[in-house]
Structures are given as structure tokens and as C-alpha cells.
Amino acid sequence: MGRVYIVGAGPGDPELITVKGLRLLGNADVVLHDRLVAPELLRRVKPGAVVVDVGKRPGGAGPTQAEINEMLLKYAQLYDTVVRLHGGDPLVFGRGFEECEYLAARGVSCEFVPGVTSGFAAPARFYIPPVVRGTASSVALTTGREDPSKGLRQVDFRKLAAAVDTIVVYMGASSAAEIASELIAGGLPRDTPVAVVKSAYFPDEELRLLTLGELGPVPNPSIIVVGKVVERGVRLWETARRLS
């Protein structure tokens, strides 16, 4: 029986993977990777290794999570080293934990290798910090898309509005307007600064600056940042661009 390494690839910049993650990628017999993993990373896989794209496309096209779990189990039974390569960090709104649970219950050893999560990396591309002395001392990472089978939204954005200084929303492209309404209802001013970072570190990356009252549907994939850190970060980004 082989061993499965559940590895975070970081955001689109291939140099932001960890040293350990890159080493495992080069030693892997099999790599199952997400859609948003940088193509350059896949060129680091050794010749002859099995490489499988298991990424989800907009609209739900691609293997189901159950199918991915079964593939991981099958390859672990056939090969020594299997890498499940997630974009960002596999434990932050990824399915890395569920995959390891599935494998461990069937006698397969697995290990997590953390990655740089897009909720921090995408804003950092434009100098926006999650917390910064004098402006924000708390941050919440939340999803804008929850499992419809739960039947109940677990994220209470009205309460979140008063709970933290910075709110980072993953997978909120289609629900951005609803999230904005909930945050305003929870007490955040309509003029609260918002940054929408689309496809950070990819050729089509884009930064949109607006206010909470202006927030509507945004491109996919995007990270949405709500809070005063946006203004402070963008000022530094503009200064850095002038100096470069």
C-alpha cells in the first residue's frame, strides 16, 4: 500500500509552493491535480508518472468528490507515492481533510503538506494585508458558497459584520450581492472598502476596488476582501508601483 500526500500548491505563482511540496511532486508516481494549479508545476513531475486532472469546471463539470476519493484509493493500492495537488491550501475550503478521512478509514496512510491559501495570497499580490497594526487586528476567512444539501447557511454574515475587522470571502462570485446586503444589515457602512482580486498570479489577474454598497456579482474565480485594510494596502501598492 502506498502513501498519499495531500499537498497545497499555493496560488497561481508556481514559485509559491513549499520546498517540501515541490520535492514530493518530483518524486510522485501519481499526481491528481486541481484546475487552478499552475501548469509549470506539472512540468516538475518525473517522466513516466501518471498525471490526472481532477479539477472542477464552472457549472460542476469534472469528477465528483466521491470519484476523486476512489481514484486516490486505487492509485494508493498500485503505487508507492501519490500526490493530491490542491490549489492554495488543501485544508482551507478544499477537500483535503475529507480525502484523508476517506483514505485513513480504508487503511491508507496520508500526510498534509500545507500551502499558501489564496485568501491571503491574492490580496497580498496587491499589498493588501489581512491584519495590520493600527487598522485591523482580526480576520475571518469564509466561503460564499455552501453545500446546498445542508439546507441551512452556517455563515451568518450579519453577525460576522460586527465580529472582525477584515472579512475574506472565497467562492463568493455568484453570491457577492447577497453577502454585501447581509453585511450592511449587520452594521457595516455601505462605503466600507472592498477589493475583488480575480485570478491572482495568472495572466488574466485583475483588481477591482469598490465599496460594499457597490458590490454585486464578480468574476470567477475571485477573492473578495472587505475592510479598511483595503484602502491602506492599495495606497502602499500604488507607492510600490511608482518606485519600481
Coordinates of C-alpha atoms in Angstrom, one line a residue:
M1 CA 0.0 0.0 0.0
G2 CA 1.4 3.4 -1.0
R3 CA 1.2 6.7 0.8
V4 CA -0.8 9.7 -0.2
Y5 CA 0.5 13.3 0.3
I6 CA -2.2 16.0 0.2
V7 CA -0.2 19.0 -1.0
G8 CA -1.1 22.7 -1.3
A9 CA 0.3 24.2 -4.5
G10 CA -0.3 27.8 -3.3
P11 CA -1.9 30.3 -5.7
G12 CA -1.1 30.7 -9.4
D13 CA 2.6 31.6 -9.0
P14 CA 4.4 28.2 -9.2
E15 CA 7.2 29.6 -7.0
L16 CA 4.9 29.9 -4.0
I17 CA 4.7 26.1 -3.4
T18 CA 6.6 24.9 -0.4
V19 CA 10.0 23.3 -0.8
K20 CA 8.6 20.0 0.6
G21 CA 5.6 20.2 -1.8
L22 CA 7.9 20.6 -4.7
R23 CA 10.2 17.7 -3.6
L24 CA 7.2 15.4 -3.3
L25 CA 5.9 16.5 -6.7
G26 CA 9.2 15.5 -8.3
N27 CA 9.1 12.1 -6.5
A28 CA 5.5 11.2 -7.1
D29 CA 4.4 8.2 -9.1
V30 CA 0.9 9.7 -9.5
V31 CA -0.3 13.3 -9.3
L32 CA -4.0 14.2 -9.1
H33 CA -4.3 17.9 -9.5
D34 CA -6.9 20.7 -9.4
R35 CA -7.9 23.0 -12.2
L36 CA -6.1 26.1 -10.9
V37 CA -2.7 24.6 -10.2
A38 CA 0.0 26.4 -12.2
P39 CA 0.9 24.4 -15.3
E40 CA 4.6 25.0 -14.7
L41 CA 4.3 22.8 -11.5
L42 CA 3.1 19.9 -13.5
R43 CA 6.3 20.0 -15.6
R44 CA 8.2 19.2 -12.4
V45 CA 6.6 15.7 -12.3
K46 CA 9.1 13.0 -13.2
P47 CA 8.9 11.3 -16.6
G48 CA 6.5 8.3 -16.6
A49 CA 4.4 9.5 -13.7
V50 CA 0.6 9.3 -14.0
V51 CA -0.9 12.8 -14.1
V52 CA -4.7 13.2 -13.7
D53 CA -6.7 16.4 -13.9
V54 CA -9.5 16.1 -11.4
G55 CA -10.4 19.8 -11.3
K56 CA -13.9 21.1 -11.2
R57 CA -15.0 23.4 -14.0
P58 CA -17.6 26.2 -13.7
G59 CA -21.0 24.5 -13.8
G60 CA -19.8 21.4 -12.0
A61 CA -18.1 19.6 -14.9
G62 CA -15.4 17.2 -13.8
P63 CA -15.1 14.2 -11.4
T64 CA -17.2 14.2 -8.3
Q65 CA -15.6 14.1 -4.9
A66 CA -16.6 10.5 -4.5
E67 CA -14.9 9.7 -7.8
I68 CA -11.7 11.5 -6.7
N69 CA -11.7 9.6 -3.4
E70 CA -12.0 6.3 -5.3
M71 CA -9.1 7.3 -7.6
L72 CA -6.9 8.1 -4.7
L73 CA -7.6 4.8 -3.1
K74 CA -7.0 2.9 -6.4
Y75 CA -3.7 4.6 -7.1
A76 CA -2.5 4.2 -3.5
Q77 CA -3.1 0.5 -3.9
L78 CA -1.0 0.4 -7.1
Y79 CA 1.8 2.9 -6.4
D80 CA 4.2 4.0 -3.6
T81 CA 3.8 7.8 -3.7
V82 CA 0.6 9.6 -4.7
V83 CA 0.3 13.4 -4.6
R84 CA -3.1 15.0 -4.4
L85 CA -2.2 18.6 -5.5
H86 CA -4.7 21.2 -4.4
G87 CA -4.6 24.9 -5.4
G88 CA -4.0 27.1 -2.4
D89 CA -4.1 25.2 0.9
P90 CA -5.9 21.8 1.0
L91 CA -7.4 22.5 4.4
V92 CA -8.8 25.9 3.7
F93 CA -12.1 25.4 1.8
G94 CA -10.5 22.4 0.0
R95 CA -11.5 18.8 0.4
G96 CA -8.1 17.7 1.7
F97 CA -9.4 16.7 5.1
E98 CA -12.3 14.7 3.7
E99 CA -9.9 12.9 1.3
C100 CA -7.6 11.9 4.1
E101 CA -10.5 10.7 6.3
Y102 CA -11.7 8.5 3.4
L103 CA -8.2 7.0 2.9
A104 CA -7.4 6.5 6.5
A105 CA -10.7 4.6 7.0
R106 CA -9.5 2.2 4.4
G107 CA -6.0 1.7 5.7
V108 CA -4.1 4.2 3.5
S109 CA -1.6 6.5 5.2
C110 CA -1.7 10.1 4.2
E111 CA 0.0 13.3 5.2
F112 CA -0.8 17.0 4.8
V113 CA 1.6 19.5 3.2
P114 CA 0.2 23.0 3.8
G115 CA 0.2 25.6 1.0
V116 CA -0.3 29.4 0.8
T117 CA -4.0 29.9 0.8
S118 CA -5.5 32.2 -1.9
G119 CA -7.4 34.2 0.8
F120 CA -4.1 35.7 1.9
A121 CA -2.0 35.3 -1.3
A122 CA -4.4 37.0 -3.7
P123 CA -4.8 40.2 -1.7
A124 CA -1.0 40.2 -0.9
R125 CA -0.5 40.4 -4.7
F126 CA -1.8 44.0 -4.4
Y127 CA -0.2 44.7 -1.0
I128 CA -3.5 44.2 0.9
P129 CA -2.8 42.6 4.3
P130 CA -5.4 40.6 6.3
V131 CA -4.4 42.5 9.5
V132 CA -2.1 45.4 10.1
R133 CA -1.3 47.4 13.2
G134 CA -3.5 50.4 13.8
T135 CA -6.1 49.3 11.2
A136 CA -7.2 45.7 11.7
S137 CA -6.4 43.1 14.4
S138 CA -8.8 40.3 13.4
V139 CA -9.7 38.5 10.2
A140 CA -12.3 35.9 9.2
L141 CA -11.9 33.5 6.3
T142 CA -15.3 32.4 5.0
T143 CA -17.0 30.8 2.0
G144 CA -19.6 32.4 -0.1
R145 CA -20.8 29.0 -1.4
E146 CA -22.1 26.4 1.0
D147 CA -23.2 22.8 0.4
P148 CA -26.9 23.1 -0.6
S149 CA -27.6 19.7 0.9
K150 CA -27.1 21.2 4.4
G151 CA -30.3 23.1 3.9
L152 CA -29.1 25.8 6.3
R153 CA -26.5 28.5 5.8
Q154 CA -23.8 28.2 8.5
V155 CA -22.1 31.5 7.8
D156 CA -24.0 34.3 9.5
F157 CA -22.7 37.4 7.7
R158 CA -24.8 39.8 9.8
K159 CA -23.0 38.6 12.9
L160 CA -19.7 38.5 11.1
A161 CA -20.0 42.2 10.2
A162 CA -19.6 43.1 13.9
A163 CA -17.2 40.3 14.9
V164 CA -14.0 41.0 12.9
D165 CA -12.1 43.8 11.2
T166 CA -11.4 42.1 7.9
I167 CA -13.6 39.6 6.0
V168 CA -12.1 37.5 3.3
V169 CA -14.6 35.6 1.1
Y170 CA -13.7 32.6 -1.0
M171 CA -16.0 31.3 -3.7
G172 CA -18.4 34.3 -3.5
A173 CA -18.6 35.2 -7.2
S174 CA -22.3 34.5 -7.6
S175 CA -23.4 35.4 -4.1
A176 CA -21.5 38.7 -3.7
A177 CA -24.5 40.9 -3.8
E178 CA -26.4 38.9 -1.2
I179 CA -23.3 38.8 1.1
A180 CA -23.0 42.6 0.8
S181 CA -26.6 43.1 1.8
E182 CA -26.2 40.8 4.8
L183 CA -23.0 42.7 5.9
I184 CA -24.7 46.0 5.6
A185 CA -27.7 44.7 7.5
G186 CA -25.3 43.6 10.2
G187 CA -24.0 47.2 10.6
L188 CA -21.1 47.7 8.2
P189 CA -21.3 51.0 6.4
R190 CA -22.1 51.0 2.7
D191 CA -18.9 52.9 2.0
T192 CA -16.7 50.1 3.6
P193 CA -13.8 49.5 1.2
V194 CA -13.9 46.3 -0.9
A195 CA -11.2 44.6 -3.1
V196 CA -12.1 41.9 -5.6
V197 CA -9.0 40.0 -6.8
K198 CA -9.6 37.9 -9.8
S199 CA -7.2 35.1 -10.9
A200 CA -4.3 36.3 -8.8
Y201 CA -0.9 35.4 -10.2
F202 CA -2.4 34.3 -13.5
P203 CA -2.0 36.2 -16.8
D204 CA -5.6 37.5 -16.6
E205 CA -5.4 38.7 -13.0
E206 CA -7.4 41.8 -12.1
L207 CA -8.0 44.1 -9.1
R208 CA -11.3 45.8 -8.7
L209 CA -11.8 48.4 -6.0
L210 CA -15.3 49.4 -4.9
T211 CA -17.4 49.9 -1.8
L212 CA -19.7 47.4 0.0
G213 CA -22.8 49.2 -1.4
E214 CA -21.5 48.7 -4.9
L215 CA -20.6 45.0 -4.6
G216 CA -22.5 42.8 -7.0
P217 CA -21.7 39.6 -8.9
V218 CA -18.0 39.3 -9.6
P219 CA -15.9 37.2 -12.0
N220 CA -15.0 33.6 -11.1
P221 CA -12.5 32.8 -9.5
S222 CA -12.2 35.8 -7.2
I223 CA -11.3 36.5 -3.6
I224 CA -13.3 39.3 -2.0
V225 CA -11.8 41.4 0.8
V226 CA -14.0 43.6 2.9
G227 CA -12.5 46.1 5.4
K228 CA -10.3 49.2 6.0
V229 CA -7.1 47.2 5.2
V230 CA -8.1 47.5 1.5
E231 CA -7.5 51.3 1.5
R232 CA -4.2 51.1 3.4
G233 CA -2.9 48.2 1.3
V234 CA -3.8 49.8 -2.0
R235 CA -2.0 53.1 -1.0
L236 CA 1.2 51.0 -0.4
W237 CA 0.7 49.1 -3.7
E238 CA 0.4 52.4 -5.7
T239 CA 3.5 53.7 -4.0
A240 CA 5.4 50.5 -4.8
R241 CA 4.4 50.7 -8.4
R242 CA 5.8 54.2 -8.6
L243 CA 9.1 53.1 -7.1
S244 CA 9.5 50.0 -9.3

